[in-house]
Amino acid sequence: MKLLRQKVISEGIVLGQGVLKVDSFLNHQMDPFLMREVGREFTRRFAGEEVTKVLTIESSGIAPGIMTALELEVPLIFARKQKSLTLTEDIFVEKVYSFTKKESNEITVSKKFIAPGERVLIVDDFLANGEAAFGLARIVEQAGGTVVGIGIVIEKAFQPGNRLLKEAGYRVESLVRIASLDDGIIAFVEEDAELSD
């Protein structure tokens, strides 16, 4: 996605230690026009998968997730990281580790929102080690659903998440793949840069 790559180049800030800050358009302030295009691109890539739900994790996955769900005309579910007073029983719970925040969270989804046989598309903002995606996939599978794919806005290709997810049998589609953040420079995976020009 050329538009997304241009945003990463112009507004992304490398904080070091493999951390890319994109809070001006993705995970603090959000660019709704860009998110609409992200939703359209995921819909194009997963066309024919007969998606019945989109699943993401709060909070940065909600914008790309809702726009994808809107384009697919299906509901969006987001896994909660914080315990809710109203979400206390009949829930799926998985533990996930956040690379960026260096902490583990229990994520929860109400059992009433994923039925056996659902065809679920997972959408998230970043892919690093794959912890969040694996946690969401385990929830879908506990519910008796099928993960039809995992859509990632920005993948850190220098970390093992994509490889681990594919080795586990999941289809992964990343809109932008970053090869390196060394020396404060954002370098993209070459074949992606050529395809999007």
XYZ file of N, CA, C and O in Angstrom, residues 46-189:
576
model
N -8.744 -10.435 1.269
C -9.429 -11.589 1.839
C -10.780 -11.851 1.171
O -11.630 -12.537 1.730
N -10.959 -11.314 -0.020
C -12.195 -11.549 -0.782
C -12.347 -13.052 -1.021
O -11.374 -13.757 -1.263
N -13.564 -13.526 -0.917
C -13.820 -14.944 -1.157
C -13.660 -15.820 0.075
O -13.926 -17.025 0.017
N -13.245 -15.251 1.197
C -13.042 -16.044 2.419
C -14.320 -16.203 3.246
O -14.318 -16.875 4.266
N -15.390 -15.544 2.823
C -16.681 -15.641 3.520
C -16.552 -15.311 5.000
O -17.023 -16.039 5.883
N -15.906 -14.185 5.284
C -15.686 -13.730 6.656
C -17.029 -13.422 7.320
O -17.873 -12.745 6.735
N -17.214 -13.915 8.550
C -18.445 -13.607 9.282
C -18.210 -12.617 10.420
O -19.145 -11.980 10.891
N -16.954 -12.504 10.896
C -16.603 -11.546 11.952
C -15.166 -11.083 11.746
O -14.331 -11.831 11.220
N -14.892 -9.866 12.198
C -13.525 -9.369 12.290
C -13.192 -9.281 13.776
O -14.010 -8.819 14.567
N -11.997 -9.746 14.137
C -11.568 -9.742 15.534
C -10.259 -8.978 15.648
O -9.344 -9.180 14.847
N -10.181 -8.093 16.638
C -8.960 -7.343 16.891
C -8.755 -7.251 18.402
O -9.443 -7.896 19.173
N -7.787 -6.428 18.782
C -7.471 -6.256 20.197
C -7.446 -4.761 20.489
O -7.013 -3.977 19.645
N -7.947 -4.360 21.663
C -7.932 -2.931 21.960
C -6.510 -2.465 22.229
O -5.669 -3.248 22.663
N -6.227 -1.208 21.996
C -7.100 -0.259 21.345
C -6.655 0.073 19.931
O -7.449 0.473 19.095
N -5.378 -0.164 19.629
C -4.855 0.265 18.327
C -5.378 -0.546 17.147
O -5.319 -0.083 16.019
N -5.900 -1.719 17.387
C -6.454 -2.506 16.293
C -7.869 -2.115 15.919
O -8.384 -2.541 14.886
N -8.510 -1.292 16.748
C -9.927 -1.003 16.520
C -10.158 -0.212 15.234
O -11.058 -0.542 14.460
N -9.352 0.807 14.951
C -9.583 1.615 13.746
C -9.455 0.791 12.462
O -10.391 0.768 11.649
N -8.340 0.078 12.242
C -8.292 -0.736 11.023
C -9.307 -1.868 11.046
O -9.867 -2.238 10.008
N -9.607 -2.383 12.232
C -10.586 -3.454 12.346
C -11.990 -3.012 11.982
O -12.696 -3.695 11.236
N -12.408 -1.858 12.484
C -13.783 -1.399 12.207
C -13.957 -1.027 10.742
O -14.999 -1.290 10.140
N -12.915 -0.457 10.134
C -13.034 -0.101 8.724
C -13.061 -1.352 7.844
O -13.751 -1.389 6.829
N -12.336 -2.380 8.249
C -12.381 -3.647 7.512
C -13.752 -4.294 7.670
O -14.348 -4.759 6.689
N -14.266 -4.302 8.896
C -15.596 -4.869 9.146
C -16.675 -4.112 8.371
O -17.602 -4.719 7.829
N -16.537 -2.799 8.297
C -17.493 -1.979 7.545
C -17.494 -2.375 6.076
O -18.553 -2.567 5.467
N -16.299 -2.512 5.502
C -16.188 -2.899 4.093
C -16.721 -4.313 3.850
O -17.328 -4.587 2.814
N -16.483 -5.218 4.801
C -16.949 -6.607 4.675
C -18.423 -6.764 5.054
O -19.013 -7.823 4.822
N -18.977 -5.725 5.706
C -20.365 -5.726 6.170
C -20.616 -6.838 7.191
O -21.595 -7.586 7.124
N -19.667 -6.932 8.148
C -19.788 -7.909 9.244
C -19.473 -7.191 10.553
O -18.894 -6.106 10.550
N -19.817 -7.787 11.703
C -19.487 -7.165 12.992
C -17.984 -7.215 13.293
O -17.271 -8.095 12.815
N -17.553 -6.262 14.106
C -16.207 -6.246 14.661
C -16.299 -6.613 16.141
O -17.151 -6.099 16.862
N -15.397 -7.486 16.583
C -15.248 -7.790 18.011
C -13.860 -7.331 18.396
O -12.904 -7.573 17.651
N -13.727 -6.676 19.553
C -12.373 -6.414 20.019
C -12.163 -7.069 21.369
O -13.022 -7.032 22.247
N -11.020 -7.733 21.475
C -10.637 -8.358 22.745
C -10.244 -7.255 23.711
O -9.534 -6.320 23.349
N -10.721 -7.372 24.932
C -10.405 -6.388 25.963
C -9.140 -6.789 26.699
O -8.934 -7.962 26.992
N -8.335 -5.771 27.017
C -7.126 -6.013 27.822
C -7.415 -5.804 29.301
O -6.752 -6.373 30.143
N -8.368 -4.969 29.604
C -8.707 -4.660 30.993
C -9.940 -5.454 31.393
O -10.848 -5.639 30.601
N -9.974 -5.891 32.609
C -11.164 -6.584 33.102
C -12.328 -5.591 33.187
O -12.165 -4.478 33.627
N -13.464 -6.037 32.737
C -14.662 -5.210 32.766
C -15.621 -5.736 33.828
O -15.760 -6.944 34.001
N -16.285 -4.823 34.519
C -17.282 -5.236 35.518
C -18.444 -5.973 34.872
O -19.104 -6.799 35.501
N -18.697 -5.687 33.583
C -19.822 -6.315 32.897
C -19.416 -7.580 32.154
O -20.261 -8.282 31.624
N -18.122 -7.864 32.108
C -17.631 -9.037 31.376
C -16.905 -9.943 32.370
O -15.694 -9.914 32.500
N -17.699 -10.739 33.119
C -17.125 -11.497 34.223
C -17.245 -13.010 34.066
O -16.510 -13.749 34.696
N -18.168 -13.467 33.256
C -18.319 -14.905 33.079
C -18.636 -15.208 31.629
O -18.935 -14.316 30.841
N -18.530 -16.483 31.276
C -18.716 -16.912 29.891
C -17.813 -16.136 28.946
O -18.266 -15.537 27.970
N -16.525 -16.145 29.291
C -15.550 -15.433 28.468
C -14.400 -16.367 28.087
O -14.095 -17.315 28.793
N -13.804 -16.056 26.949
C -12.546 -16.679 26.564
C -11.436 -15.780 27.081
O -11.515 -14.555 26.964
N -10.403 -16.376 27.649
C -9.284 -15.616 28.202
C -7.987 -16.190 27.647
O -7.787 -17.408 27.649
N -7.110 -15.322 27.187
C -5.778 -15.722 26.729
C -4.768 -14.713 27.246
O -5.079 -13.524 27.368
N -3.569 -15.187 27.510
C -2.485 -14.302 27.956
C -1.621 -13.959 26.747
O -1.255 -14.854 25.974
N -1.317 -12.665 26.576
C -0.434 -12.231 25.488
C 0.610 -11.264 26.037
O 0.338 -10.492 26.953
N 1.788 -11.336 25.433
C 2.892 -10.460 25.836
C 3.046 -9.360 24.802
O 3.069 -9.619 23.601
N 3.148 -8.115 25.251
C 3.335 -6.965 24.365
C 4.819 -6.636 24.266
O 5.451 -6.292 25.270
N 5.357 -6.715 23.037
C 6.765 -6.374 22.800
C 7.023 -4.906 23.126
O 7.995 -4.557 23.773
N 6.113 -4.029 22.671
C 6.311 -2.585 22.846
C 6.207 -2.166 24.305
O 7.008 -1.378 24.798
N 5.206 -2.707 25.004
C 4.980 -2.303 26.398
C 5.739 -3.160 27.398
O 5.756 -2.861 28.589
N 6.345 -4.256 26.923
C 7.125 -5.152 27.786
C 6.300 -5.645 28.978
O 6.746 -5.641 30.107
N 5.053 -6.059 28.678
C 4.190 -6.577 29.745
C 3.221 -7.611 29.186
O 2.920 -7.608 27.990
N 2.750 -8.473 30.056
C 1.745 -9.466 29.681
C 0.370 -8.946 30.052
O 0.204 -8.284 31.078
N -0.600 -9.258 29.210
C -1.988 -8.907 29.470
C -2.856 -10.126 29.275
O -2.570 -10.964 28.422
N -3.925 -10.200 30.057
C -4.962 -11.176 29.770
C -5.977 -10.493 28.875
O -6.466 -9.411 29.203
N -6.246 -11.101 27.721
C -7.263 -10.548 26.832
C -8.515 -11.404 26.947
O -8.429 -12.617 27.153
N -9.661 -10.763 26.833
C -10.928 -11.477 27.003
C -11.910 -11.128 25.890
O -11.929 -10.002 25.390
N -12.708 -12.131 25.519
C -13.794 -11.958 24.554
C -14.988 -12.742 25.094
O -14.839 -13.896 25.519
N -16.139 -12.134 25.070
C -17.355 -12.816 25.507
C -17.672 -13.982 24.577
O -17.607 -13.860 23.353
N -18.031 -15.114 25.170
C -18.353 -16.307 24.387
C -19.569 -16.100 23.483
O -19.701 -16.786 22.469
N -20.428 -15.144 23.818
C -21.641 -14.968 23.007
C -21.363 -14.322 21.642
O -22.221 -14.328 20.773
N -20.149 -13.799 21.457
C -19.862 -13.099 20.202
C -19.139 -13.939 19.147
O -19.014 -13.505 18.004
N -18.636 -15.110 19.510
C -18.014 -15.994 18.511
C -18.656 -17.369 18.641
O -18.471 -18.058 19.643
N -19.392 -17.753 17.625
C -20.098 -19.035 17.637
C -19.296 -20.086 16.877
O -18.475 -19.752 16.017
N -19.520 -21.357 17.183
C -18.889 -22.415 16.394
C -19.210 -22.223 14.902
O -20.332 -21.864 14.550
N -18.218 -22.430 14.065
C -18.422 -22.277 12.631
C -18.156 -20.887 12.084
O -18.142 -20.688 10.870
N -17.946 -19.906 12.969
C -17.641 -18.548 12.489
C -16.348 -18.561 11.678
O -15.402 -19.291 11.987
N -16.302 -17.715 10.658
C -15.096 -17.534 9.842
C -14.549 -16.150 10.163
O -15.131 -15.139 9.772
N -13.460 -16.125 10.919
C -12.988 -14.893 11.552
C -11.699 -14.397 10.904
O -10.738 -15.153 10.729
N -11.716 -13.119 10.571
C -10.519 -12.434 10.086
C -9.954 -11.630 11.254
O -10.647 -10.797 11.843
N -8.695 -11.889 11.600
C -8.016 -11.136 12.656
C -7.311 -9.955 12.015
O -6.628 -10.102 10.996
N -7.472 -8.775 12.595
C -6.815 -7.556 12.101
C -6.097 -6.913 13.276
O -6.654 -6.804 14.365
N -4.848 -6.468 13.041
C -4.122 -5.764 14.096
C -3.213 -4.717 13.483
O -2.901 -4.764 12.296
N -2.788 -3.763 14.322
C -1.971 -2.657 13.820
C -0.538 -3.082 13.537
O 0.027 -2.738 12.507
N 0.082 -3.838 14.442
C 1.482 -4.236 14.303
C 1.647 -5.737 14.439
O 0.892 -6.393 15.153
N 2.669 -6.264 13.775
C 3.100 -7.638 13.980
C 4.588 -7.605 14.282
O 5.377 -7.102 13.485
N 4.951 -8.126 15.454
C 6.362 -8.230 15.840
C 6.672 -9.710 16.075
O 7.141 -10.403 15.183
N 6.355 -10.197 17.254
C 6.607 -11.598 17.586
C 5.385 -12.490 17.412
O 5.473 -13.703 17.581
N 4.235 -11.887 17.126
C 3.028 -12.660 16.855
C 2.199 -13.007 18.068
O 1.206 -13.728 17.960
N 2.573 -12.491 19.238
C 1.867 -12.854 20.475
C 0.374 -12.509 20.431
O -0.463 -13.339 20.781
N 0.056 -11.284 20.022
C -1.358 -10.869 20.001
C -2.142 -11.700 19.001
O -3.244 -12.185 19.300
N -1.577 -11.899 17.808
C -2.274 -12.676 16.777
C -2.505 -14.117 17.238
O -3.593 -14.671 17.041
N -1.486 -14.726 17.851
C -1.661 -16.089 18.355
C -2.731 -16.143 19.445
O -3.553 -17.058 19.478
N -2.748 -15.153 20.343
C -3.750 -15.116 21.402
C -5.160 -15.003 20.838
O -6.081 -15.711 21.273
N -5.332 -14.135 19.849
C -6.643 -13.975 19.212
C -7.037 -15.255 18.473
O -8.198 -15.677 18.529
N -6.085 -15.876 17.788
C -6.375 -17.119 17.064
C -6.807 -18.218 18.025
O -7.739 -18.991 17.724
N -6.149 -18.300 19.176
C -6.534 -19.332 20.157
C -7.967 -19.113 20.647
O -8.712 -20.083 20.871
N -8.368 -17.854 20.797
C -9.745 -17.564 21.210
C -10.734 -18.039 20.149
O -11.733 -18.685 20.454
N -10.458 -17.732 18.882
C -11.339 -18.172 17.789
C -11.459 -19.691 17.791
O -12.556 -20.248 17.666
N -10.326 -20.361 17.951
C -10.325 -21.819 17.906
C -11.010 -22.431 19.128
O -11.698 -23.454 18.999
N -10.867 -21.804 20.293
C -11.604 -22.277 21.477
C -13.102 -22.219 21.235
O -13.860 -23.055 21.721
N -13.527 -21.205 20.472
C -14.954 -21.011 20.197
C -15.473 -21.958 19.118
O -16.671 -22.009 18.871
N -14.567 -22.697 18.479
C -14.986 -23.578 17.392
C -15.058 -22.872 16.060
O -15.676 -23.370 15.108
N -14.431 -21.699 15.979
C -14.396 -20.955 14.724
C -13.137 -21.254 13.934
O -12.258 -21.991 14.382
N -13.051 -20.645 12.754
C -11.901 -20.798 11.867
C -11.273 -19.439 11.640
O -11.979 -18.473 11.319
N -9.956 -19.351 11.782
C -9.228 -18.129 11.435
C -8.968 -18.186 9.936
O -8.186 -19.018 9.463
N -9.630 -17.311 9.176
C -9.449 -17.331 7.713
C -8.197 -16.566 7.302
O -7.700 -16.733 6.190
N -7.690 -15.734 8.191
C -6.473 -14.992 7.889
C -6.188 -13.969 8.959
O -7.009 -13.725 9.855
N -4.982 -13.395 8.854
C -4.538 -12.363 9.789
C -4.055 -11.181 8.961
O -3.114 -11.307 8.173
N -4.728 -10.046 9.115
C -4.368 -8.829 8.393
C -3.603 -7.895 9.314
O -4.088 -7.553 10.394
N -2.421 -7.498 8.887
C -1.543 -6.652 9.697
C -1.293 -5.346 8.961
O -0.955 -5.357 7.778
N -1.426 -4.222 9.653
C -1.162 -2.926 9.024
C 0.335 -2.755 8.809
O 0.792 -2.496 7.692
N 1.137 -2.902 9.862
C 2.592 -2.730 9.761
C 3.277 -3.940 10.395
O 3.074 -4.224 11.574
N 4.076 -4.623 9.597
C 4.828 -5.777 10.095
C 6.299 -5.408 10.263
O 6.900 -4.803 9.379
N 6.863 -5.783 11.400
C 8.312 -5.687 11.591
C 8.888 -7.018 11.118
O 8.949 -7.983 11.873
N 9.305 -7.058 9.844
C 9.749 -8.302 9.225
C 11.058 -8.815 9.818
O 11.414 -9.971 9.598
N 11.749 -7.972 10.587
C 12.995 -8.396 11.227
C 12.728 -9.146 12.536
O 13.660 -9.599 13.203
N 11.469 -9.287 12.914
C 11.095 -10.071 14.073
C 10.317 -11.304 13.591
O 9.824 -11.318 12.454
N 10.190 -12.351 14.390
C 9.749 -13.653 13.860
C 8.244 -13.885 13.733
O 7.824 -14.972 13.346
N 7.403 -12.899 14.027
C 5.959 -13.127 14.060
C 5.380 -13.725 12.797
O 4.634 -14.709 12.850
N 5.704 -13.142 11.645
C 5.155 -13.634 10.381
C 5.548 -15.088 10.152
O 4.698 -15.938 9.861
N 6.815 -15.404 10.316
C 7.295 -16.770 10.104
C 6.601 -17.755 11.049
O 6.151 -18.822 10.629
N 6.496 -17.384 12.327
C 5.877 -18.275 13.312
C 4.401 -18.519 13.001
O 3.912 -19.653 13.102
N 3.692 -17.469 12.610
C 2.271 -17.614 12.278
C 2.088 -18.489 11.036
O 1.210 -19.362 11.000
N 2.915 -18.264 10.019
C 2.807 -19.076 8.803
C 3.168 -20.530 9.075
O 2.530 -21.443 8.543
N 4.190 -20.752 9.897
C 4.560 -22.130 10.263
C 3.419 -22.829 10.999
O 3.274 -24.048 10.908
N 2.607 -22.045 11.720
C 1.452 -22.609 12.436
C 0.244 -22.799 11.516
O -0.807 -23.267 11.955
N 0.390 -22.417 10.240
C -0.678 -22.654 9.268
C -1.589 -21.481 8.992
O -2.600 -21.632 8.294
N -1.265 -20.297 9.509
C -2.121 -19.135 9.288
C -1.695 -18.350 8.055
O -0.502 -18.229 7.762
N -2.672 -17.810 7.361
C -2.406 -16.901 6.244
C -2.217 -15.501 6.829
O -3.087 -15.002 7.548
N -1.095 -14.868 6.509
C -0.790 -13.529 7.015
C -0.645 -12.577 5.839
O 0.100 -12.853 4.900
N -1.362 -11.462 5.886
C -1.254 -10.412 4.873
C -0.881 -9.116 5.581
O -1.654 -8.594 6.383
N 0.326 -8.619 5.301
C 0.802 -7.373 5.902
C 0.822 -6.286 4.841
O 1.347 -6.497 3.745
N 0.262 -5.119 5.160
C 0.179 -4.040 4.176
C 1.506 -3.331 3.978
O 1.800 -2.861 2.887
N 2.302 -3.234 5.039
C 3.645 -2.660 4.965
C 4.560 -3.570 5.773
O 4.226 -3.957 6.886
N 5.716 -3.911 5.184
C 6.684 -4.781 5.875
C 7.995 -4.018 6.024
O 8.585 -3.583 5.037
N 8.422 -3.866 7.267
C 9.646 -3.127 7.562
C 10.795 -4.110 7.769
O 10.707 -5.018 8.593
N 11.864 -3.908 6.999
C 13.028 -4.798 7.058
C 13.944 -4.443 8.210
O 14.567 -5.318 8.810
N 14.027 -3.134 8.527
C 14.971 -2.701 9.560
C 14.603 -1.304 10.056
O 14.056 -0.487 9.308
N 14.957 -1.065 11.314
C 14.856 0.268 11.910
C 16.226 0.713 12.415
O 16.335 1.615 13.230
N 17.277 0.087 11.895
C 18.637 0.355 12.345
C 19.048 1.800 12.072
O 18.699 2.373 11.030
N 19.795 2.356 13.025
C 20.324 3.728 12.906
C 19.229 4.770 12.680
O 19.466 5.803 12.051
N 18.021 4.476 13.162
C 16.928 5.436 13.049
C 16.346 5.555 11.651
O 15.557 6.452 11.377
N 16.684 4.623 10.755
C 16.209 4.678 9.364
C 15.193 3.560 9.130
O 15.447 2.395 9.451
N 14.053 3.932 8.557
C 13.016 2.953 8.240
C 13.332 2.361 6.869
O 13.300 3.057 5.858
N 13.648 1.070 6.848
C 13.927 0.376 5.593
C 12.828 -0.656 5.368
O 12.491 -1.420 6.270
N 12.273 -0.667 4.176
C 11.183 -1.579 3.842
C 11.715 -2.847 3.200
O 12.788 -2.851 2.590
N 10.943 -3.925 3.309
C 11.275 -5.161 2.606
C 11.232 -4.832 1.119
O 10.254 -4.265 0.641
